[in-house]
CSV table of C-alpha atoms in Angstrom, one decimal:
chain,number,residue,atom,x,y,z
A,5,MET,CA,-24.4,-104.9,-129.1
A,6,PRO,CA,-25.0,-101.2,-128.5
A,7,ARG,CA,-22.2,-98.7,-129.1
A,8,LEU,CA,-21.8,-97.7,-125.4
A,9,ALA,CA,-21.5,-101.3,-124.4
A,10,LEU,CA,-18.7,-101.8,-127.0
A,11,TYR,CA,-16.9,-98.7,-125.8
A,12,ALA,CA,-17.1,-99.9,-122.2
A,13,LEU,CA,-15.8,-103.3,-123.3
A,14,VAL,CA,-12.8,-101.8,-125.0
A,15,VAL,CA,-12.1,-99.7,-121.9
A,16,CYS,CA,-12.3,-102.9,-119.8
A,17,VAL,CA,-9.9,-104.8,-122.0
A,18,LEU,CA,-7.4,-101.9,-122.1
A,19,SER,CA,-7.6,-101.3,-118.4
A,20,VAL,CA,-6.9,-105.0,-117.7
A,21,ALA,CA,-3.9,-104.8,-120.0
A,22,ALA,CA,-2.7,-101.7,-118.2
A,23,ALA,CA,-3.1,-103.3,-114.8
A,24,VAL,CA,-1.1,-106.3,-115.9
A,25,VAL,CA,1.7,-104.1,-117.2
A,26,SER,CA,1.6,-101.9,-114.0
A,27,PHE,CA,1.8,-104.9,-111.7
A,28,ALA,CA,4.6,-106.5,-113.8
A,29,GLN,CA,6.6,-103.3,-113.4
A,30,GLY,CA,6.0,-103.3,-109.7
A,31,SER,CA,3.7,-100.3,-109.6
A,32,LEU,CA,0.8,-100.2,-107.3
A,33,LEU,CA,-1.0,-98.0,-109.8
A,34,GLY,CA,-2.4,-101.3,-111.1
A,35,ILE,CA,-4.9,-101.2,-108.3
A,36,VAL,CA,-6.6,-98.2,-110.0
A,37,TRP,CA,-6.6,-100.0,-113.3
A,38,VAL,CA,-8.3,-103.0,-111.7
A,39,LEU,CA,-11.0,-100.7,-110.3
A,40,ILE,CA,-11.5,-99.1,-113.7
A,41,ALA,CA,-11.8,-102.5,-115.3
A,42,GLY,CA,-14.4,-103.5,-112.8
A,43,LEU,CA,-16.4,-100.4,-113.4
A,44,SER,CA,-16.3,-100.6,-117.1
A,45,SER,CA,-17.2,-104.3,-116.9
A,46,ASN,CA,-20.3,-103.4,-115.0
A,47,MET,CA,-21.1,-100.7,-117.6
A,48,THR,CA,-20.8,-103.2,-120.4
A,49,TRP,CA,-23.1,-105.6,-118.7
A,50,TYR,CA,-25.7,-102.8,-117.9
A,51,TYR,CA,-25.8,-101.4,-121.4
A,52,ALA,CA,-26.0,-104.8,-123.1
A,53,ARG,CA,-28.9,-105.9,-120.8
A,54,ARG,CA,-30.6,-102.6,-121.2
A,55,ALA,CA,-30.5,-102.9,-125.0
A,56,LYS,CA,-31.9,-106.4,-124.8
A,57,ALA,CA,-34.7,-105.4,-122.5
A,58,LEU,CA,-35.6,-102.5,-124.8
A,59,ARG,CA,-35.6,-104.8,-127.8
A,60,GLN,CA,-37.8,-107.3,-126.1
A,61,ARG,CA,-40.2,-104.5,-125.0
A,62,ASP,CA,-40.4,-103.2,-128.6
A,63,GLU,CA,-41.1,-106.7,-130.0
A,64,ALA,CA,-43.8,-107.3,-127.4
A,65,ALA,CA,-45.4,-103.9,-128.2
A,66,SER,CA,-45.4,-104.6,-131.9
A,67,ALA,CA,-46.8,-108.1,-131.4
A,68,ASN,CA,-49.8,-106.7,-129.4
A,69,ARG,CA,-50.9,-104.4,-132.2
């Protein structure tokens, strides 16, 4: 998994934990944490899929030589 995808995954996990703590304390700031978790989740998916597509493209290019 590429480094950016791992960083985004860490941010996602930490923001979910922050959202749980915020909601448990009765703060509506947890809504912001949920939005950050959603964004970082999409970033993780994007960077992982992008790396896979680039890897497949490179393998196909080297197989055609």
